[in-house]
mmCIF file of C-alpha atoms in Angstrom:
data_model
loop_
_atom_site.group_PDB
_atom_site.id
_atom_site.type_symbol
_atom_site.label_atom_id
_atom_site.label_comp_id
_atom_site.label_asym_id
_atom_site.label_seq_id
_atom_site.Cartn_x
_atom_site.Cartn_y
_atom_site.Cartn_z
ATOM 1 C CA MET A 1 -45.578 9.136 -15.743
ATOM 2 C CA THR A 2 -41.894 9.098 -14.785
ATOM 3 C CA ARG A 3 -39.638 7.721 -17.440
ATOM 4 C CA GLY A 4 -37.330 5.007 -16.105
ATOM 5 C CA LEU A 5 -33.705 4.510 -17.027
ATOM 6 C CA PRO A 6 -32.865 1.759 -19.541
ATOM 7 C CA GLU A 7 -32.026 -1.513 -17.810
ATOM 8 C CA SER A 8 -28.652 -1.566 -19.532
ATOM 9 C CA GLU A 9 -27.706 1.824 -18.046
ATOM 10 C CA PRO A 10 -28.055 1.602 -14.248
ATOM 11 C CA PRO A 11 -27.461 4.787 -12.249
ATOM 12 C CA LEU A 12 -23.938 5.535 -11.099
ATOM 13 C CA PRO A 13 -23.998 6.308 -7.385
ATOM 14 C CA PRO A 14 -21.250 8.625 -6.121
ATOM 15 C CA LEU A 15 -18.153 7.090 -4.612
ATOM 16 C CA THR A 16 -17.888 8.993 -1.347
ATOM 17 C CA ASP A 17 -14.391 9.782 -0.140
ATOM 18 C CA PRO A 18 -13.957 7.968 3.198
ATOM 19 C CA CYS A 19 -10.885 10.102 3.967
ATOM 20 C CA ALA A 20 -11.930 13.710 3.561
ATOM 21 C CA GLU A 21 -9.151 14.592 5.995
ATOM 22 C CA ARG A 22 -6.426 13.394 3.606
ATOM 23 C CA GLY A 23 -6.137 16.895 2.115
ATOM 24 C CA PRO A 24 -5.615 18.716 5.431
ATOM 25 C CA ALA A 25 -3.204 15.971 6.558
ATOM 26 C CA GLY A 26 -1.149 16.413 3.408
ATOM 27 C CA ASP A 27 -1.102 20.170 3.935
ATOM 28 C CA LEU A 28 0.240 19.681 7.466
ATOM 29 C CA LEU A 29 3.006 17.442 6.129
ATOM 30 C CA HIS A 30 3.976 19.805 3.331
ATOM 31 C CA ARG A 31 4.101 22.863 5.596
ATOM 32 C CA ARG A 32 6.693 21.091 7.747
ATOM 33 C CA GLN A 33 8.829 19.925 4.812
ATOM 34 C CA ASP A 34 11.740 21.519 3.054
ATOM 35 C CA PRO A 35 10.191 23.817 0.379
ATOM 36 C CA GLY A 36 12.011 22.000 -2.417
ATOM 37 C CA THR A 37 10.417 18.685 -1.408
ATOM 38 C CA ALA A 38 6.960 20.109 -0.712
ATOM 39 C CA GLN A 39 6.774 21.806 -4.118
ATOM 40 C CA ARG A 40 7.296 18.645 -6.167
ATOM 41 C CA ASP A 41 4.358 17.416 -8.263
ATOM 42 C CA LEU A 42 3.894 14.221 -6.255
ATOM 43 C CA ASP A 43 4.970 12.763 -2.932
ATOM 44 C CA VAL A 44 5.193 9.288 -4.420
ATOM 45 C CA PHE A 45 5.013 7.763 -7.895
ATOM 46 C CA LEU A 46 4.653 4.059 -8.567
ATOM 47 C CA THR A 47 3.733 1.575 -11.228
ATOM 48 C CA GLY A 48 2.630 -2.042 -11.290
ATOM 49 C CA GLN A 49 -0.324 -4.340 -11.825
ATOM 50 C CA VAL A 50 -3.729 -3.650 -10.317
ATOM 51 C CA PHE A 51 -5.871 -6.661 -9.383
ATOM 52 C CA MET A 52 -9.523 -7.076 -8.562
ATOM 53 C CA ASP A 53 -9.314 -8.582 -5.070
ATOM 54 C CA MET A 54 -12.225 -10.783 -3.968
ATOM 55 C CA ILE A 55 -11.777 -11.555 -0.272
ATOM 56 C CA PHE A 56 -13.732 -14.375 1.404
ATOM 57 C CA THR A 57 -13.667 -14.128 5.204
ATOM 58 C CA GLY A 58 -15.030 -15.969 8.213
ATOM 59 C CA LEU A 59 -13.715 -19.316 6.954
ATOM 60 C CA PRO A 60 -12.779 -22.115 9.393
ATOM 61 C CA GLY A 61 -10.047 -23.210 6.966
ATOM 62 C CA LEU A 62 -9.576 -24.191 3.335
ATOM 63 C CA PRO A 63 -12.279 -26.405 1.798
ATOM 64 C CA PRO A 64 -11.104 -30.023 1.393
ATOM 65 C CA PRO A 65 -11.256 -31.435 -2.165
ATOM 66 C CA GLY A 66 -14.792 -32.154 -3.295
ATOM 67 C CA THR A 67 -16.420 -29.993 -0.612
ATOM 68 C CA GLU A 68 -17.933 -26.525 -0.410
ATOM 69 C CA LEU A 69 -17.743 -23.906 2.332
ATOM 70 C CA VAL A 70 -20.415 -21.235 2.698
ATOM 71 C CA THR A 71 -19.571 -17.942 4.374
ATOM 72 C CA ASP A 72 -21.348 -14.625 4.802
ATOM 73 C CA GLY A 73 -18.100 -12.649 4.578
ATOM 74 C CA LEU A 74 -17.140 -11.264 1.157
ATOM 75 C CA GLY A 75 -15.357 -8.050 0.269
ATOM 76 C CA SER A 76 -13.926 -6.660 -2.921
ATOM 77 C CA ALA A 77 -11.283 -3.999 -3.346
ATOM 78 C CA PRO A 78 -8.450 -2.835 -5.605
ATOM 79 C CA GLY A 79 -5.419 -5.059 -5.049
ATOM 80 C CA GLY A 80 -1.840 -5.458 -6.217
ATOM 81 C CA VAL A 81 -0.014 -2.137 -6.492
ATOM 82 C CA ALA A 82 -3.306 -0.436 -5.583
ATOM 83 C CA ASN A 83 -2.802 -1.597 -1.982
ATOM 84 C CA ILE A 84 0.155 0.772 -1.622
ATOM 85 C CA ALA A 85 -1.395 3.546 -3.703
ATOM 86 C CA VAL A 86 -4.572 3.644 -1.610
ATOM 87 C CA ALA A 87 -2.711 3.476 1.705
ATOM 88 C CA MET A 88 -0.401 6.331 0.702
ATOM 89 C CA SER A 89 -3.181 8.541 -0.619
ATOM 90 C CA ARG A 90 -5.234 8.043 2.557
ATOM 91 C CA LEU A 91 -2.370 9.451 4.601
ATOM 92 C CA GLY A 92 -2.453 12.599 2.490
ATOM 93 C CA LEU A 93 0.455 11.762 0.196
ATOM 94 C CA ARG A 94 0.016 13.029 -3.373
ATOM 95 C CA THR A 95 0.126 9.673 -5.168
ATOM 96 C CA GLY A 96 0.539 8.987 -8.887
ATOM 97 C CA LEU A 97 0.077 5.548 -10.443
ATOM 98 C CA ALA A 98 0.953 4.115 -13.840
ATOM 99 C CA ALA A 99 -1.022 0.917 -14.422
ATOM 100 C CA ALA A 100 -3.027 -0.965 -17.033
ATOM 101 C CA PHE A 101 -6.785 -1.445 -16.574
ATOM 102 C CA GLY A 102 -8.995 -3.870 -18.471
ATOM 103 C CA ASP A 103 -11.996 -2.525 -20.389
ATOM 104 C CA ASP A 104 -14.339 -4.890 -18.527
ATOM 105 C CA MET A 105 -16.592 -4.296 -15.516
ATOM 106 C CA PHE A 106 -13.823 -4.946 -12.999
ATOM 107 C CA GLY A 107 -11.507 -2.518 -14.767
ATOM 108 C CA ALA A 108 -14.148 0.226 -14.674
ATOM 109 C CA TYR A 109 -14.742 -0.378 -10.962
ATOM 110 C CA LEU A 110 -11.036 -0.251 -10.166
ATOM 111 C CA TRP A 111 -10.447 2.933 -12.164
ATOM 112 C CA ARG A 112 -13.384 4.743 -10.558
ATOM 113 C CA THR A 113 -12.522 3.594 -7.049
ATOM 114 C CA LEU A 114 -8.904 4.692 -7.314
ATOM 115 C CA SER A 115 -9.464 8.001 -9.084
ATOM 116 C CA GLU A 116 -12.806 9.192 -7.692
ATOM 117 C CA GLN A 117 -12.949 7.651 -4.219
ATOM 118 C CA GLU A 118 -9.270 7.343 -3.309
ATOM 119 C CA ASN A 119 -7.830 10.427 -5.042
ATOM 120 C CA VAL A 120 -5.023 8.524 -6.810
ATOM 121 C CA ASP A 121 -3.689 10.406 -9.852
ATOM 122 C CA LEU A 122 -4.089 8.141 -12.914
ATOM 123 C CA ARG A 123 -2.677 10.448 -15.580
ATOM 124 C CA TRP A 124 -0.036 7.799 -16.356
ATOM 125 C CA ALA A 125 -2.513 4.869 -16.444
ATOM 126 C CA ARG A 126 -4.306 3.491 -19.486
ATOM 127 C CA GLN A 127 -7.232 1.276 -20.373
ATOM 128 C CA VAL A 128 -6.375 -1.725 -22.560
ATOM 129 C CA ALA A 129 -9.045 -2.784 -25.042
ATOM 130 C CA GLY A 130 -9.908 -6.477 -24.993
ATOM 131 C CA TRP A 131 -7.743 -7.239 -21.946
ATOM 132 C CA SER A 132 -9.294 -8.930 -18.912
ATOM 133 C CA THR A 133 -8.624 -7.368 -15.530
ATOM 134 C CA PRO A 134 -6.472 -9.614 -13.298
ATOM 135 C CA VAL A 135 -8.430 -11.137 -10.399
ATOM 136 C CA THR A 136 -7.222 -12.537 -7.072
ATOM 137 C CA VAL A 137 -9.440 -14.547 -4.731
ATOM 138 C CA SER A 138 -8.206 -14.425 -1.140
ATOM 139 C CA LEU A 139 -9.413 -16.985 1.412
ATOM 140 C CA ALA A 140 -8.877 -15.494 4.880
ATOM 141 C CA TYR A 141 -8.899 -17.872 7.844
ATOM 142 C CA ALA A 142 -7.230 -18.130 11.253
ATOM 143 C CA SER A 143 -5.455 -14.766 10.797
ATOM 144 C CA ASP A 144 -3.845 -16.086 7.612
ATOM 145 C CA ARG A 145 -4.812 -16.375 3.974
ATOM 146 C CA SER A 146 -4.448 -18.379 0.771
ATOM 147 C CA MET A 147 -4.854 -16.880 -2.684
ATOM 148 C CA VAL A 148 -5.740 -17.875 -6.243
ATOM 149 C CA THR A 149 -4.964 -15.446 -9.075
ATOM 150 C CA TYR A 150 -6.107 -15.177 -12.682
ATOM 151 C CA THR A 151 -4.058 -12.964 -14.987
ATOM 152 C CA ARG A 152 -3.244 -12.694 -18.672
ATOM 153 C CA PRO A 153 -0.230 -10.991 -20.283
ATOM 154 C CA LEU A 154 -0.831 -7.534 -21.662
ATOM 155 C CA PRO A 155 -1.331 -7.644 -25.433
ATOM 156 C CA PRO A 156 1.400 -6.091 -27.601
ATOM 157 C CA PRO A 157 2.605 -3.479 -27.555
ATOM 158 C CA SER A 158 2.678 -3.721 -23.756
ATOM 159 C CA GLY A 159 5.831 -1.627 -23.360
ATOM 160 C CA ASP A 160 6.818 0.490 -20.394
ATOM 161 C CA LEU A 161 3.657 2.124 -19.060
ATOM 162 C CA VAL A 162 5.610 5.149 -17.861
ATOM 163 C CA ALA A 163 7.588 5.576 -21.082
ATOM 164 C CA THR A 164 4.445 5.311 -23.220
ATOM 165 C CA ALA A 165 2.228 7.473 -20.994
ATOM 166 C CA SER A 166 0.772 10.650 -22.485
ATOM 167 C CA SER A 167 1.840 12.668 -19.425
ATOM 168 C CA PRO A 168 5.531 13.431 -18.812
ATOM 169 C CA LEU A 169 7.452 11.933 -15.902
ATOM 170 C CA PRO A 170 6.380 13.784 -12.747
ATOM 171 C CA ARG A 171 8.641 15.550 -10.273
ATOM 172 C CA ALA A 172 8.216 13.180 -7.323
ATOM 173 C CA ALA A 173 9.776 13.173 -3.867
ATOM 174 C CA THR A 174 9.815 9.364 -3.760
ATOM 175 C CA CYS A 175 9.008 6.413 -5.977
ATOM 176 C CA PHE A 176 8.204 2.797 -5.187
ATOM 177 C CA VAL A 177 9.459 -0.173 -7.223
ATOM 178 C CA ASP A 178 9.504 -3.962 -7.133
ATOM 179 C CA ILE A 179 13.048 -5.304 -7.444
ATOM 180 C CA GLU A 180 12.070 -8.729 -8.694
ATOM 181 C CA ARG A 181 13.179 -7.025 -11.915
ATOM 182 C CA PRO A 182 15.925 -4.429 -12.499
ATOM 183 C CA VAL A 183 15.094 -0.934 -11.278
ATOM 184 C CA PRO A 184 13.358 0.746 -14.269
ATOM 185 C CA GLU A 185 14.862 3.651 -16.159
ATOM 186 C CA TRP A 186 12.135 6.043 -15.036
ATOM 187 C CA ALA A 187 12.984 5.350 -11.375
ATOM 188 C CA LEU A 188 16.682 5.925 -12.041
ATOM 189 C CA ALA A 189 15.771 9.203 -13.749
ATOM 190 C CA LEU A 190 13.720 10.294 -10.744
ATOM 191 C CA ARG A 191 16.534 9.304 -8.406
ATOM 192 C CA ALA A 192 18.920 11.488 -10.397
ATOM 193 C CA THR A 193 16.644 14.448 -9.582
ATOM 194 C CA GLY A 194 16.773 13.714 -5.841
ATOM 195 C CA ALA A 195 13.835 11.333 -5.434
ATOM 196 C CA LEU A 196 14.234 8.486 -2.928
ATOM 197 C CA VAL A 197 13.705 5.002 -4.382
ATOM 198 C CA PHE A 198 11.758 2.678 -2.056
ATOM 199 C CA ALA A 199 11.637 -1.008 -2.966
ATOM 200 C CA ASP A 200 10.109 -4.268 -1.894
ATOM 201 C CA LEU A 201 9.490 -7.613 -3.579
ATOM 202 C CA GLY A 202 7.074 -10.497 -3.482
ATOM 203 C CA TRP A 203 7.369 -14.189 -2.770
ATOM 204 C CA ASP A 204 9.657 -16.064 -5.162
ATOM 205 C CA PRO A 205 7.462 -18.927 -6.455
ATOM 206 C CA THR A 206 10.565 -20.781 -7.681
ATOM 207 C CA GLU A 207 12.160 -20.494 -4.211
ATOM 208 C CA THR A 208 15.561 -20.057 -5.839
ATOM 209 C CA TRP A 209 15.992 -16.619 -4.201
ATOM 210 C CA SER A 210 18.413 -15.369 -6.843
ATOM 211 C CA THR A 211 21.104 -13.076 -5.491
ATOM 212 C CA ASP A 212 20.594 -10.889 -8.578
ATOM 213 C CA VAL A 213 17.995 -9.156 -6.409
ATOM 214 C CA LEU A 214 20.696 -8.048 -3.978
ATOM 215 C CA ASP A 215 22.779 -6.559 -6.796
ATOM 216 C CA ARG A 216 19.841 -4.291 -7.701
ATOM 217 C CA LEU A 217 19.949 -2.654 -4.271
ATOM 218 C CA LYS A 218 22.713 -0.366 -5.511
ATOM 219 C CA ASP A 219 19.922 1.651 -7.177
ATOM 220 C CA VAL A 220 17.676 1.703 -4.082
ATOM 221 C CA ASP A 221 17.532 4.017 -1.060
ATOM 222 C CA VAL A 222 15.066 2.145 1.180
ATOM 223 C CA PHE A 223 14.411 -1.624 1.092
ATOM 224 C CA LEU A 224 11.434 -3.158 2.949
ATOM 225 C CA PRO A 225 11.423 -6.997 2.767
ATOM 226 C CA ASN A 226 9.710 -9.283 5.257
ATOM 227 C CA ALA A 227 11.818 -11.561 7.436
ATOM 228 C CA VAL A 228 11.342 -14.705 5.327
ATOM 229 C CA GLU A 229 12.384 -12.913 2.138
ATOM 230 C CA ALA A 230 15.289 -11.151 3.826
ATOM 231 C CA MET A 231 16.744 -14.372 5.233
ATOM 232 C CA ALA A 232 16.213 -16.300 2.006
ATOM 233 C CA TYR A 233 17.976 -13.759 -0.214
ATOM 234 C CA THR A 234 20.879 -13.225 2.200
ATOM 235 C CA ARG A 235 21.240 -16.926 3.082
ATOM 236 C CA THR A 236 21.076 -16.086 6.786
ATOM 237 C CA ARG A 237 19.340 -17.841 9.681
ATOM 238 C CA THR A 238 17.864 -14.962 11.669
ATOM 239 C CA PRO A 239 16.088 -11.682 10.816
ATOM 240 C CA ASP A 240 18.820 -9.799 12.673
ATOM 241 C CA ASP A 241 21.583 -11.367 10.582
ATOM 242 C CA ALA A 242 19.608 -10.605 7.411
ATOM 243 C CA LEU A 243 19.169 -7.000 8.526
ATOM 244 C CA LYS A 244 22.915 -6.596 9.047
ATOM 245 C CA ALA A 245 23.747 -8.159 5.678
ATOM 246 C CA LEU A 246 21.279 -5.963 3.793
ATOM 247 C CA SER A 247 22.444 -2.793 5.565
ATOM 248 C CA GLU A 248 25.788 -3.206 3.806
ATOM 249 C CA ARG A 249 24.033 -2.890 0.433
ATOM 250 C CA VAL A 250 21.347 -0.206 0.878
ATOM 251 C CA PRO A 251 21.224 3.006 2.984
ATOM 252 C CA VAL A 252 18.005 2.116 4.823
ATOM 253 C CA VAL A 253 16.712 -1.424 5.311
ATOM 254 C CA VAL A 254 13.615 -2.510 7.216
ATOM 255 C CA VAL A 255 12.848 -6.151 8.006
ATOM 256 C CA LYS A 256 9.147 -6.702 8.724
ATOM 257 C CA GLN A 257 8.309 -9.501 11.159
ATOM 258 C CA GLY A 258 4.517 -9.385 11.349
ATOM 259 C CA ALA A 259 3.375 -9.788 14.948
ATOM 260 C CA GLY A 260 7.042 -9.557 15.945
ATOM 261 C CA GLY A 261 7.193 -5.910 14.856
ATOM 262 C CA ALA A 262 9.906 -4.518 12.601
ATOM 263 C CA SER A 263 13.628 -3.756 12.787
ATOM 264 C CA ALA A 264 15.658 -1.319 10.735
ATOM 265 C CA ILE A 265 19.089 0.162 10.153
ATOM 266 C CA ASP A 266 19.755 3.576 8.644
ATOM 267 C CA SER A 267 23.393 3.414 7.574
ATOM 268 C CA SER A 268 23.413 7.091 6.580
ATOM 269 C CA THR A 269 22.709 8.232 10.159
ATOM 270 C CA GLY A 270 23.957 5.233 12.131
ATOM 271 C CA GLU A 271 20.492 4.660 13.602
ATOM 272 C CA ARG A 272 19.285 1.187 14.482
ATOM 273 C CA ALA A 273 15.785 0.589 15.825
ATOM 274 C CA HIS A 274 13.118 -1.979 16.589
ATOM 275 C CA ALA A 275 9.423 -1.287 17.130
ATOM 276 C CA ALA A 276 6.824 -3.733 18.425
ATOM 277 C CA ALA A 277 3.694 -4.462 16.452
ATOM 278 C CA LEU A 278 0.478 -2.770 17.506
ATOM 279 C CA PRO A 279 -1.276 -5.040 20.054
ATOM 280 C CA VAL A 280 -4.516 -5.647 18.135
ATOM 281 C CA THR A 281 -6.424 -8.722 16.984
ATOM 282 C CA ALA A 282 -5.678 -9.407 13.309
ATOM 283 C CA LEU A 283 -8.746 -10.338 11.242
ATOM 284 C CA ASP A 284 -7.330 -10.042 7.716
ATOM 285 C CA PRO A 285 -3.619 -9.480 6.933
ATOM 286 C CA THR A 286 -4.283 -8.755 3.238
ATOM 287 C CA GLY A 287 -2.182 -5.771 2.207
ATOM 288 C CA ALA A 288 -0.727 -5.138 5.684
ATOM 289 C CA GLY A 289 2.839 -5.023 4.358
ATOM 290 C CA ASP A 290 1.806 -2.410 1.805
ATOM 291 C CA VAL A 291 0.130 -0.277 4.471
ATOM 292 C CA PHE A 292 3.322 -0.563 6.542
ATOM 293 C CA ALA A 293 5.312 0.714 3.563
ATOM 294 C CA ALA A 294 2.961 3.676 3.145
ATOM 295 C CA GLY A 295 3.420 4.627 6.778
ATOM 296 C CA PHE A 296 7.194 4.374 6.467
ATOM 297 C CA VAL A 297 7.203 6.592 3.364
ATOM 298 C CA PHE A 298 5.106 9.193 5.201
ATOM 299 C CA GLY A 299 7.460 9.113 8.193
ATOM 300 C CA THR A 300 10.460 9.493 5.913
ATOM 301 C CA LEU A 301 8.969 12.558 4.197
ATOM 302 C CA ALA A 302 8.072 13.947 7.632
ATOM 303 C CA GLY A 303 11.740 13.646 8.628
ATOM 304 C CA TRP A 304 11.072 11.470 11.672
ATOM 305 C CA PRO A 305 13.839 9.463 13.410
ATOM 306 C CA LEU A 306 14.065 5.814 12.399
ATOM 307 C CA GLU A 307 12.254 4.452 15.463
ATOM 308 C CA GLN A 308 9.308 6.801 14.940
ATOM 309 C CA ARG A 309 9.077 5.811 11.285
ATOM 310 C CA LEU A 310 8.848 2.167 12.360
ATOM 311 C CA ARG A 311 6.256 2.896 15.043
ATOM 312 C CA PHE A 312 4.031 4.822 12.660
ATOM 313 C CA ALA A 313 4.320 2.122 9.983
ATOM 314 C CA ASN A 314 3.373 -0.527 12.573
ATOM 315 C CA LEU A 315 0.465 1.653 13.711
ATOM 316 C CA CYS A 316 -0.921 1.949 10.176
ATOM 317 C CA ALA A 317 -0.474 -1.769 9.462
ATOM 318 C CA GLY A 318 -1.991 -2.734 12.809
ATOM 319 C CA LEU A 319 -5.081 -0.637 12.205
ATOM 320 C CA SER A 320 -5.516 -2.142 8.736
ATOM 321 C CA VAL A 321 -5.582 -5.793 9.854
ATOM 322 C CA ARG A 322 -8.533 -5.161 12.170
ATOM 323 C CA HIS A 323 -10.799 -5.061 9.108
ATOM 324 C CA ARG A 324 -11.709 -7.616 6.447
ATOM 325 C CA SER A 325 -11.383 -5.331 3.473
ATOM 326 C CA GLY A 326 -8.016 -5.543 1.697
ATOM 327 C CA SER A 327 -6.744 -2.197 0.435
ATOM 328 C CA LEU A 328 -9.901 -0.423 1.609
ATOM 329 C CA GLY A 329 -8.917 -1.335 5.173
ATOM 330 C CA ALA A 330 -5.987 1.103 5.033
ATOM 331 C CA PRO A 331 -6.504 3.682 7.793
ATOM 332 C CA CYS A 332 -7.409 7.335 7.347
ATOM 333 C CA TRP A 333 -6.290 10.001 9.806
ATOM 334 C CA GLY A 334 -9.737 9.942 11.393
ATOM 335 C CA GLU A 335 -9.198 6.303 12.354
ATOM 336 C CA ILE A 336 -5.695 7.037 13.613
ATOM 337 C CA ALA A 337 -7.093 9.796 15.840
ATOM 338 C CA ALA A 338 -10.043 7.686 17.003
ATOM 339 C CA PHE A 339 -7.781 4.791 17.926
ATOM 340 C CA GLY A 340 -6.014 7.043 20.408
ATOM 341 C CA GLU A 341 -9.343 7.679 22.119
ATOM 342 C CA SER A 342 -10.728 4.136 21.966
ATOM 343 C CA GLY A 343 -9.007 2.709 25.039
ATOM 344 C CA GLU A 344 -7.943 -0.396 23.091
ATOM 345 C CA VAL A 345 -4.360 -0.196 24.308
ATOM 346 C CA PRO A 346 -2.849 1.000 27.600
ATOM 347 C CA ALA A 347 -1.944 4.664 28.012
ATOM 348 C CA GLU A 348 1.763 3.833 28.249
ATOM 349 C CA VAL A 349 1.594 2.300 24.764
ATOM 350 C CA LEU A 350 -0.235 5.310 23.325
ATOM 351 C CA GLU A 351 2.437 7.616 24.739
ATOM 352 C CA GLN A 352 4.894 6.064 22.289
ATOM 353 C CA TYR A 353 2.846 7.557 19.434
ATOM 354 C CA ALA A 354 2.635 11.128 20.754
ATOM 355 C CA PHE A 355 4.863 12.321 17.892
ATOM 356 C CA VAL A 356 2.000 11.599 15.459
ATOM 357 C CA VAL A 357 -0.460 14.062 17.028
ATOM 358 C CA PRO A 358 0.870 17.237 15.309
ATOM 359 C CA TYR A 359 0.123 15.608 11.929
ATOM 360 C CA ILE A 360 -3.527 14.813 12.715
ATOM 361 C CA PRO A 361 -5.908 17.424 11.240
ATOM 362 C CA GLU A 362 -7.515 19.510 13.985
ATOM 363 C CA THR A 363 -10.994 18.467 12.907
ATOM 364 C CA GLU A 364 -10.156 14.842 13.774
ATOM 365 C CA LEU A 365 -8.741 15.449 17.247
ATOM 366 C CA GLU A 366 -11.185 14.483 20.014
ATOM 367 C CA SER A 367 -13.816 13.580 17.409
ATOM 368 C CA GLY A 368 -14.370 10.199 19.029
ATOM 369 C CA PRO A 369 -14.212 6.611 17.710
ATOM 370 C CA ASP A 370 -17.811 6.723 16.429
ATOM 371 C CA SER A 371 -16.936 9.428 13.901
ATOM 372 C CA VAL A 372 -14.878 7.168 11.629
ATOM 373 C CA THR A 373 -16.242 6.627 8.104
ATOM 374 C CA ARG A 374 -15.007 3.582 6.204
ATOM 375 C CA ALA A 375 -15.208 2.722 2.545
ATOM 376 C CA GLU A 376 -17.510 -0.205 1.874
ATOM 377 C CA PRO A 377 -15.366 -3.034 0.451
ATOM 378 C CA THR A 378 -18.098 -4.445 -1.769
ATOM 379 C CA LEU A 379 -18.553 -4.271 -5.521
ATOM 380 C CA ARG A 380 -22.102 -3.256 -6.346
ATOM 381 C CA MET A 381 -23.201 -3.863 -9.901
ATOM 382 C CA GLY A 382 -24.830 -0.428 -10.181
ATOM 383 C CA ALA A 383 -21.546 1.290 -9.390
ATOM 384 C CA VAL A 384 -19.960 0.729 -12.790
ATOM 385 C CA ARG A 385 -20.965 0.474 -16.404
#
């Protein structure tokens, strides 16, 4: 008779890497880089809060008070700073993350997904005993979304996750920070070694749009706000006016405009560019801004002109919104290659992305749209313990 496993210890199925081509893609990038940049420990280092994202899709709208909506669309995926970490790693960027994880089921799922499936380096992360993993419920409808979040403060001593990490500060080519708060000391230290500091920020729930944020741009190399945020902080009326105002404070500024594309100014080179959004049907915009940022970081490390960086970032973001899966909708190089063969957009549009082809691993070229493997954005109880 075969002995069964105890009910309390379900089997742990493997978390298959949906982006096996991320390694070859990273190698292609690093071979084309300056040796000093390519030989750093990481391409990007970041820190922040990881959330358990539960994404309800297929909704006709928000449920009115006292009612219930039933839908057959539900996904789950790492959220928060994990959106950027996953998107960057899938492009082949060596990505390190400092974050706190709860010691509950959600925390175990998030840790395994990021480290085993998505190849994110968690040497600077830590598990916090007795702390509940933050959870965000996203209600996606009509190409938009509403969210509800549960989170608790980290118990003392919370401290600086990077400063208290057991591993030393890595040698990174870039780092990514949120300038809702002053740029942290670790980012300033990396910048002093030549790392580029990329920054964005979230919605200001107080809607005061403090100009203290603008003062922090003196410690930033690339700033990536959306149009609403950019206009609010600069007290301007148009995205173009906001772009001009921000370009006087930071070397590179990008203003994201969703379906309107993105505009940017690189004051260090004198470049100014605009790139249209990818003409696709958006099903779920969750994390699209983070995927855009990942694409822009990759283009920066590749040394592309400003317009090409914008086009690639729009391409990555556009591919991500075609799926209802949050961070796990970030594209791999296989999907980028397959999109070029799918016939979804006219040939004259695809020609604008020809500069990307040399960075696509050879195994993915002409592999066809049916070859794409996607991570399943669903939490299965047997996957963690």
